[in-house]
Amino acid sequence: MEQNSNKKVVIVGAGINGLVAANYLARAGFDVTALERKARAGGACCSVTRVIDGVPYEYPQGASVLGMMQDFVFEETGLSKKVKIHEPSHPSIFYSKDGVACLMWSDPDQFEAEMREKFGETGQAKQFLLDMGLVVSFLQQGYRDAVVPTVKSAETTLGKELTALWITGSARSLLDHYLTAEATKIAFGISVVESGPVSFDSPYSAFSIPLMSSGSIFGGAWGYVQGGIWQIPLALDAINAELGVKRIFNARVMKLNRERKEITYDQNGEEATLTADYIIFATDPLTAARIAGEKEIEERITKQKILGAGGKLVMLFRKPVKWKGDTGMPEFDHALRDLPQVSTLDEFEERAQAAANGADFAAGNIEVYSEGLADLAMGGGRPYDIVSVYLGALGARKSGIELPQVKKQIADLVLQQAENPEDLIDTILETPRDLMNWFFFPGGNIDHMELAEGQTFADRTYSADPANNFYQFGSDPGIFYCAAGTYPCGSVAGTSGYMCAKQLIRKIQ
């Protein structure tokens, strides 16, 4: 630890990746200062409060659910001692367009039997899950080792056939290889178009399917945080403060002198400077490029496919929602639900592309998360229920407040599944335009760019020397980038921050 005690690091951005990077670096003996533009930590993982009839309702403005985080990050940062998490015991439920409810079992044998019974699946559903498990294990080992995979390393571990299917190939070819039923293909195709209008025929689009199941905190599944997911960054910020991380809020970074590693920022109208040995940007890549004066990176970003199509509808209920079709299994009402509005993969792609072509909304799939019920299961005390509805085919031209008809359309589709629709109090629609305005996401994309060919897997870097320093930002080996715009992707996970910090620690050692 002593060898790093005089090495100063300034981290720009206190979202989840900046917080995780700060945590690991501080524990390794670095002198860490974090600059955050807002008044508190969290970035897009934050809450807002709406007052209705004098009653305050706090809800997640950005991220809603936890799933992509690695279990070792949760443990090693100290988060496991500060926040309570919960994965619904009931398997997630996928409803086909014609109303058939299918349980998405994690056990391969149960999964195959369910797909066969409900959707007439005659393909290799069991082998699909088994092979995906191999790919996920490969990715998770890379996360742990802080080593970004390459096609070559994938082929060495997985073999050329699995690499071609699951990483470099198209999502359509992957799904067609294993599965026969359109409903089964749609269930897994959701991951491809969640954040942007990626084509199912695009090379590397297959990779999004195992990628979105590569979190280990819930074994590839998704769950909740007591008090709301924004408790994760707030708790981690408090932990970091105890570790000695200096946090400066309401700090708008203005410029960086790369030669002197000197950052100039404005805090409440007063200008100040900081110098460091290393600078880490944990912001969107366009902001980082402009501050760092990296014109080539800025030009590259303007040429990338960045359009976002993901947003959500927040639904506030005065009482816990009771869902139709109770299976009799524990926590049925807590289960994650997918409500696809399409019958074929082709139709799903058409809906996903519609947003890119100017439509305000094209109903593809609707993901329903019963946050309030899960909070109650963990002992939370909210006197109301929150249902977050994630949408993957929203246009980026307008903000949610400009689309009351879209808001009603989505709410009506969800309420068809509820036993007590009369308990709905209010709804809030958040579009990619809102995400752009609130969180500075390029194109309103939660992953800061489309997970498409040339922008995913090992290409998700801004380094001039990715083989030796993947998280380097541009040509300067003392400047790094570790947010959602780099490998692996966005989400409340901190994996990029962890991997970047570990690479810097190794560099010094």
PDB file of C-alpha atoms in Angstrom, residues 21 26 31 74 79 135 146 158 215 231 238 253 319 439:
ATOM      1  CA  ALA A  21     -12.860   3.018  -8.960  1.00  0.00           C
ATOM      2  CA  ALA A  26      -8.246   4.336  -1.988  1.00  0.00           C
ATOM      3  CA  ASP A  31      -4.751   9.710  -2.700  1.00  0.00           C
ATOM      4  CA  PHE A  74     -20.542  -5.910  -3.707  1.00  0.00           C
ATOM      5  CA  LEU A  79     -21.575  -2.476   0.175  1.00  0.00           C
ATOM      6  CA  VAL A 135     -19.922 -17.779 -22.164  1.00  0.00           C
ATOM      7  CA  ALA A 146      -9.739  -7.180 -14.859  1.00  0.00           C
ATOM      8  CA  LEU A 158     -14.779 -21.391 -25.653  1.00  0.00           C
ATOM      9  CA  GLY A 215     -23.917 -10.139 -13.453  1.00  0.00           C
ATOM     10  CA  GLN A 231     -29.010   3.567  -1.867  1.00  0.00           C
ATOM     11  CA  ALA A 238     -20.191   7.215   2.529  1.00  0.00           C
ATOM     12  CA  VAL A 253     -15.100  20.604 -14.572  1.00  0.00           C
ATOM     13  CA  LYS A 319     -51.558  -0.015  -2.459  1.00  0.00           C
ATOM     14  CA  PHE A 439     -27.746  12.721 -17.336  1.00  0.00           C
TER      15      PHE A 439
END
